[in-house]
Amino acid sequence: MSTLALKGPYWVTVRQYRRTLWLAGVLVILALAAIGGLRIWDAQTPDTYVQGGYVVPSDENHGYGMLRWAMEYFSIGMVFLPLLVGAFVAGPLVARELESGTYKLSLTQSISPARWLGSKLVTAGAAALATMLALTAIFWVGWARVGGHSQLHWADRGIYEVVGTALTAYVLLGVAVGALVGQLIRRTLVAMAATGGIVGIVLLALGALRWDFLSVVTITGPAQVNASVPHMPDHDLIMGAGLLTDTGQRLPGWFCAPDGPRADCGTDEKIVGRYLDYHPQSHFWPTQLIESGIVLALAALALFLAFRVLRTRHP
């Protein structure tokens, strides 16, 4: 066991922030109790069989409704985890020690500046990933029951990050950005706010761009009101729909009477059909891997700059 025990600056970091680690453990236990309890409540009411052989939760199953509500907010809360991790690394872990000068004590114990920072980041990163993985496992306990239903689509914000690899990459980005910003600002609260803002901007930016990484699938069909709707597999992500003209131009709308008067289609253009753009569910993992790669590259850059700043200020 002695070989597995933490030593040196790793032990100091764990000892110094043991209350934060205990708080993370309590958070995991509370999440498990909440989701596990709702699954048990949900299981008390049998599901209902409907026409076509489908199984749906009974209208009397209030536990299922609460579970859906809890899972929706659970997924949104998980998105904020990288911001919290980054803010903690930037503030209490790095900036506060530089601001108060307590880091000098560590440097007098035959510990290099690089080892001092590295031990903090390794410890914080390991604790953050362990907490995230535990919460993700608890999330899957609920997701196995409610996944794919309204407001819990695989492409929704929160759901997308938690069920794939993206959240892991964002947590590591939070650690790296926190290490860099904490050294540059050296003011605890300001560093925390700045790091949370930077990680949040990256989250929002890539969230807006992620569905442009891969080309959409387009299906077309007739534009008449009584025409059948172009078939799209279930659970896919609709990106756009409208009418097609004979020149290939896309117009808003879904139905019209191309052979009728102008008012039927609202345009002088000749309408020849309609289109539907969507991302199939098979695009989930390629999109996850592309986004995770981008985020990890940003994290590596931030980490490189953090140690570069450290060497410059503490050669």
Coordinates of C-alpha atoms in Angstrom, one line a residue:
M1 CA 0.0 0.0 0.0
S2 CA 2.9 2.4 0.6
T3 CA 3.8 2.4 -3.1
L4 CA 0.2 3.5 -3.9
A5 CA 0.1 6.2 -1.3
L6 CA 0.4 9.8 -2.4
K7 CA 3.7 11.5 -1.6
G8 CA 5.3 14.9 -1.7
P9 CA 3.4 17.7 -3.4
Y10 CA 0.5 15.4 -4.4
W11 CA -0.2 14.5 -0.8
V12 CA 0.1 18.2 0.1
T13 CA -2.4 19.2 -2.5
V14 CA -4.9 16.5 -1.5
R15 CA -4.5 17.4 2.2
Q16 CA -4.9 21.1 1.4
Y17 CA -8.1 20.7 -0.5
R18 CA -9.6 17.7 1.2
R19 CA -12.8 19.6 2.0
T20 CA -13.4 20.2 -1.7
L21 CA -12.8 16.5 -2.4
W22 CA -15.3 15.6 0.3
L23 CA -17.8 18.0 -1.2
A24 CA -17.4 16.3 -4.6
G25 CA -18.0 13.0 -3.0
V26 CA -21.1 14.2 -1.3
L27 CA -22.3 15.6 -4.7
V28 CA -21.9 12.1 -6.2
I29 CA -23.8 10.5 -3.4
L30 CA -26.7 12.9 -3.6
A31 CA -26.9 12.5 -7.3
L32 CA -27.0 8.7 -6.9
A33 CA -29.6 8.9 -4.2
A34 CA -31.8 11.2 -6.3
I35 CA -31.6 9.3 -9.6
G36 CA -31.7 5.9 -8.0
G37 CA -34.7 6.8 -5.9
L38 CA -36.6 8.1 -8.9
R39 CA -35.8 4.9 -10.9
I40 CA -37.3 2.9 -8.0
W41 CA -40.4 5.1 -7.8
D42 CA -40.8 4.8 -11.6
A43 CA -40.6 1.0 -11.4
Q44 CA -43.5 0.9 -9.0
T45 CA -46.0 1.6 -11.9
P46 CA -46.2 -0.8 -14.8
D47 CA -45.9 0.6 -18.3
T48 CA -48.8 0.7 -20.8
Y49 CA -49.0 -1.2 -24.1
V50 CA -50.4 0.9 -27.0
Q51 CA -51.4 0.1 -30.5
G52 CA -48.5 -1.1 -32.6
G53 CA -46.8 -2.9 -29.8
Y54 CA -45.1 0.1 -28.3
V55 CA -44.6 0.4 -24.5
V56 CA -45.1 3.8 -22.9
P57 CA -45.2 4.9 -19.3
S58 CA -48.6 5.0 -17.7
D59 CA -50.3 8.4 -17.1
E60 CA -50.4 7.5 -13.5
N61 CA -46.6 7.1 -13.3
H62 CA -45.6 10.3 -11.6
G63 CA -42.1 8.9 -10.9
Y64 CA -41.4 8.8 -14.6
G65 CA -42.3 12.4 -15.0
M66 CA -40.1 13.4 -12.1
L67 CA -37.3 11.3 -13.5
R68 CA -37.5 13.1 -16.9
W69 CA -37.5 16.5 -15.2
A70 CA -34.5 15.5 -13.0
M71 CA -32.6 14.1 -16.0
E72 CA -33.1 17.3 -18.0
Y73 CA -31.7 19.5 -15.3
F74 CA -29.0 17.0 -14.4
S75 CA -27.7 17.2 -18.0
I76 CA -27.7 21.0 -17.9
G77 CA -25.9 21.0 -14.6
M78 CA -23.2 18.7 -16.0
V79 CA -22.4 21.2 -18.7
F80 CA -21.3 23.7 -16.0
L81 CA -18.8 21.2 -14.5
P82 CA -15.9 22.3 -16.8
L83 CA -16.5 25.9 -15.8
L84 CA -16.5 25.0 -12.1
V85 CA -13.3 22.9 -12.5
G86 CA -11.6 25.7 -14.4
A87 CA -12.6 28.3 -11.9
F88 CA -11.3 26.2 -9.0
V89 CA -8.0 25.5 -10.6
A90 CA -7.6 29.2 -11.6
G91 CA -8.6 30.6 -8.3
P92 CA -8.0 28.6 -5.1
L93 CA -5.4 26.2 -6.7
V94 CA -3.1 28.6 -8.5
A95 CA -4.0 32.3 -8.2
R96 CA -4.6 32.3 -4.5
E97 CA -1.2 30.8 -3.7
L98 CA 0.6 33.2 -6.1
E99 CA -1.4 36.1 -4.6
S100 CA -0.6 35.2 -1.0
G101 CA 2.9 34.0 -1.7
T102 CA 2.4 30.6 -0.1
Y103 CA 3.8 28.9 -3.2
K104 CA 7.3 30.1 -2.0
L105 CA 7.2 27.6 0.8
S106 CA 6.8 24.7 -1.6
L107 CA 9.7 25.9 -3.7
T108 CA 12.0 25.9 -0.7
Q109 CA 11.3 22.1 -0.2
S110 CA 13.5 21.1 -3.1
I111 CA 10.5 21.2 -5.5
S112 CA 10.9 22.8 -8.9
P113 CA 8.2 25.3 -10.1
A114 CA 7.2 22.8 -12.8
R115 CA 6.7 20.0 -10.3
W116 CA 4.8 22.3 -8.0
L117 CA 2.3 23.3 -10.8
G118 CA 2.3 19.8 -12.3
S119 CA 1.4 18.1 -9.1
K120 CA -1.5 20.5 -8.6
L121 CA -2.8 20.0 -12.1
V122 CA -2.5 16.2 -12.0
T123 CA -4.3 16.0 -8.7
A124 CA -7.0 18.4 -9.7
G125 CA -7.5 16.8 -13.1
A126 CA -7.7 13.3 -11.6
A127 CA -10.2 14.3 -9.0
A128 CA -12.3 16.2 -11.6
L129 CA -12.3 13.3 -14.1
A130 CA -13.2 10.8 -11.3
T131 CA -16.1 13.0 -10.2
M132 CA -17.3 13.5 -13.8
L133 CA -17.1 9.8 -14.6
A134 CA -19.0 8.9 -11.4
L135 CA -21.7 11.5 -12.3
T136 CA -21.8 10.3 -15.9
A137 CA -22.4 6.7 -14.7
I138 CA -25.2 7.9 -12.5
F139 CA -26.6 9.8 -15.5
W140 CA -26.7 6.7 -17.5
V141 CA -28.8 5.0 -14.8
G142 CA -31.6 7.5 -15.6
W143 CA -30.8 7.8 -19.3
A144 CA -31.4 4.1 -19.9
R145 CA -35.0 4.8 -19.0
V146 CA -35.8 8.2 -20.5
G147 CA -33.3 8.5 -23.4
G148 CA -34.8 9.5 -26.8
H149 CA -37.9 11.1 -25.4
S150 CA -39.0 14.7 -25.9
Q151 CA -36.6 17.2 -24.5
L152 CA -34.1 14.4 -24.0
H153 CA -32.8 14.0 -27.6
W154 CA -29.2 12.8 -28.1
A155 CA -28.4 16.1 -29.9
D156 CA -29.8 18.4 -27.1
R157 CA -27.4 20.6 -25.2
G158 CA -26.3 18.8 -22.1
I159 CA -27.4 15.4 -23.3
Y160 CA -24.9 15.6 -26.1
E161 CA -22.0 16.5 -23.9
V162 CA -22.7 13.9 -21.2
V163 CA -23.3 10.8 -23.2
G164 CA -20.2 11.2 -25.4
T165 CA -16.5 12.2 -25.0
A166 CA -17.0 15.9 -25.2
L167 CA -17.5 16.5 -21.5
T168 CA -14.2 14.8 -20.7
A169 CA -12.4 17.0 -23.1
Y170 CA -14.0 20.2 -21.7
V171 CA -13.1 19.2 -18.1
L172 CA -9.4 18.9 -19.2
L173 CA -9.8 22.2 -21.0
G174 CA -11.0 23.8 -17.8
V175 CA -7.9 22.5 -15.9
A176 CA -5.5 23.8 -18.5
V177 CA -7.1 27.2 -19.0
G178 CA -7.4 27.6 -15.2
A179 CA -3.6 26.9 -14.9
L180 CA -2.8 29.6 -17.5
V181 CA -5.3 32.3 -16.4
G182 CA -4.5 31.8 -12.7
Q183 CA -0.8 32.6 -13.4
L184 CA -1.6 35.5 -15.6
I185 CA -4.1 37.3 -13.4
R186 CA -2.9 36.2 -9.9
R187 CA -6.2 37.5 -8.3
T188 CA -8.4 34.7 -7.0
L189 CA -11.9 36.0 -7.8
V190 CA -10.9 37.7 -11.1
A191 CA -9.1 34.6 -12.3
M192 CA -12.1 32.4 -11.4
A193 CA -14.5 34.6 -13.3
A194 CA -12.1 34.9 -16.3
T195 CA -11.6 31.2 -16.6
G196 CA -15.3 30.4 -16.3
G197 CA -16.0 33.0 -19.0
I198 CA -13.3 31.6 -21.4
V199 CA -14.4 27.9 -21.0
G200 CA -18.1 29.0 -21.3
I201 CA -17.3 30.9 -24.6
V202 CA -15.6 27.8 -26.0
L203 CA -18.6 25.7 -25.0
L204 CA -21.1 28.1 -26.7
A205 CA -18.9 28.5 -29.8
L206 CA -18.4 24.9 -30.5
G207 CA -22.0 24.1 -29.5
A208 CA -23.1 26.5 -32.3
L209 CA -20.7 25.0 -34.8
R210 CA -20.7 21.3 -34.1
W211 CA -23.5 20.5 -36.5
D212 CA -21.5 22.1 -39.4
F213 CA -18.6 19.6 -38.9
L214 CA -20.4 17.0 -41.1
S215 CA -22.6 17.5 -44.1
V216 CA -26.3 17.1 -43.6
V217 CA -28.3 14.4 -45.4
T218 CA -31.0 15.8 -47.7
I219 CA -34.2 14.1 -48.8
T220 CA -36.7 15.5 -51.2
G221 CA -40.4 15.0 -52.1
P222 CA -43.4 16.5 -53.8
A223 CA -44.7 19.8 -52.6
Q224 CA -48.4 19.2 -52.8
V225 CA -50.5 19.3 -49.6
N226 CA -51.7 15.7 -50.0
A227 CA -48.3 14.3 -50.9
S228 CA -46.5 11.9 -48.5
V229 CA -43.8 13.4 -46.3
P230 CA -40.3 12.4 -47.2
H231 CA -39.2 9.6 -44.9
M232 CA -36.6 10.3 -42.2
P233 CA -35.5 7.7 -39.7
D234 CA -36.6 8.2 -36.1
H235 CA -34.5 10.1 -33.6
D236 CA -32.5 12.1 -36.2
L237 CA -31.8 15.8 -36.0
I238 CA -33.7 18.0 -38.4
M239 CA -31.6 21.0 -39.5
G240 CA -33.8 22.6 -42.1
A241 CA -36.8 22.2 -44.3
G242 CA -38.6 24.1 -47.1
L243 CA -39.6 24.3 -50.7
L244 CA -37.5 23.9 -53.9
T245 CA -37.8 25.9 -57.1
D246 CA -36.9 24.8 -60.6
T247 CA -33.7 26.8 -60.3
G248 CA -32.6 24.9 -57.1
Q249 CA -33.4 27.9 -54.8
R250 CA -34.6 27.0 -51.4
L251 CA -37.6 28.9 -50.0
P252 CA -39.4 28.7 -46.6
G253 CA -42.5 26.7 -46.3
W254 CA -43.5 23.0 -46.4
F255 CA -46.6 22.6 -48.5
C256 CA -48.1 24.5 -51.4
A257 CA -50.0 23.8 -54.7
P258 CA -47.4 24.3 -57.5
D259 CA -50.0 24.2 -60.2
G260 CA -52.4 26.6 -58.5
P261 CA -52.4 30.5 -58.4
R262 CA -49.4 32.4 -57.1
A263 CA -51.0 32.8 -53.6
D264 CA -50.8 29.1 -53.1
C265 CA -47.0 29.2 -52.9
G266 CA -46.4 32.9 -52.1
T267 CA -43.8 33.3 -54.8
D268 CA -43.4 33.8 -58.6
E269 CA -40.8 31.0 -58.7
K270 CA -41.9 27.6 -60.0
I271 CA -42.1 25.2 -57.0
V272 CA -41.0 21.7 -58.0
G273 CA -40.7 20.0 -54.6
R274 CA -39.7 20.2 -51.0
Y275 CA -36.6 19.2 -49.0
L276 CA -35.5 18.1 -45.6
D277 CA -32.0 18.4 -44.2
Y278 CA -31.1 16.3 -41.2
H279 CA -28.2 14.7 -39.3
P280 CA -28.7 10.9 -38.8
Q281 CA -27.9 9.5 -35.4
S282 CA -24.9 7.9 -37.0
H283 CA -23.3 11.3 -37.1
F284 CA -23.2 11.5 -33.3
W285 CA -19.8 9.8 -32.7
P286 CA -17.9 11.4 -35.6
T287 CA -19.1 14.8 -34.4
Q288 CA -18.1 13.9 -30.8
L289 CA -14.6 12.9 -31.9
I290 CA -14.1 16.0 -34.0
E291 CA -15.3 18.3 -31.3
S292 CA -13.3 16.5 -28.6
G293 CA -10.2 16.7 -30.7
I294 CA -10.6 20.4 -31.1
V295 CA -11.1 20.9 -27.4
L296 CA -8.1 18.7 -26.5
A297 CA -5.9 20.7 -28.9
L298 CA -7.0 23.9 -27.2
A299 CA -6.3 22.3 -23.8
A300 CA -2.8 21.2 -24.9
L301 CA -2.1 24.7 -26.1
A302 CA -3.3 26.3 -22.9
L303 CA -1.2 23.8 -20.9
F304 CA 1.9 24.5 -22.9
L305 CA 1.4 28.3 -22.4
A306 CA 0.8 27.8 -18.7
F307 CA 4.2 26.0 -18.2
R308 CA 5.9 28.6 -20.6
V309 CA 4.6 31.4 -18.4
L310 CA 5.8 29.5 -15.3
R311 CA 9.3 29.1 -16.7
T312 CA 9.4 32.7 -17.6
R313 CA 8.4 34.0 -14.2
H314 CA 10.2 31.3 -12.1
P315 CA 13.2 30.1 -14.0

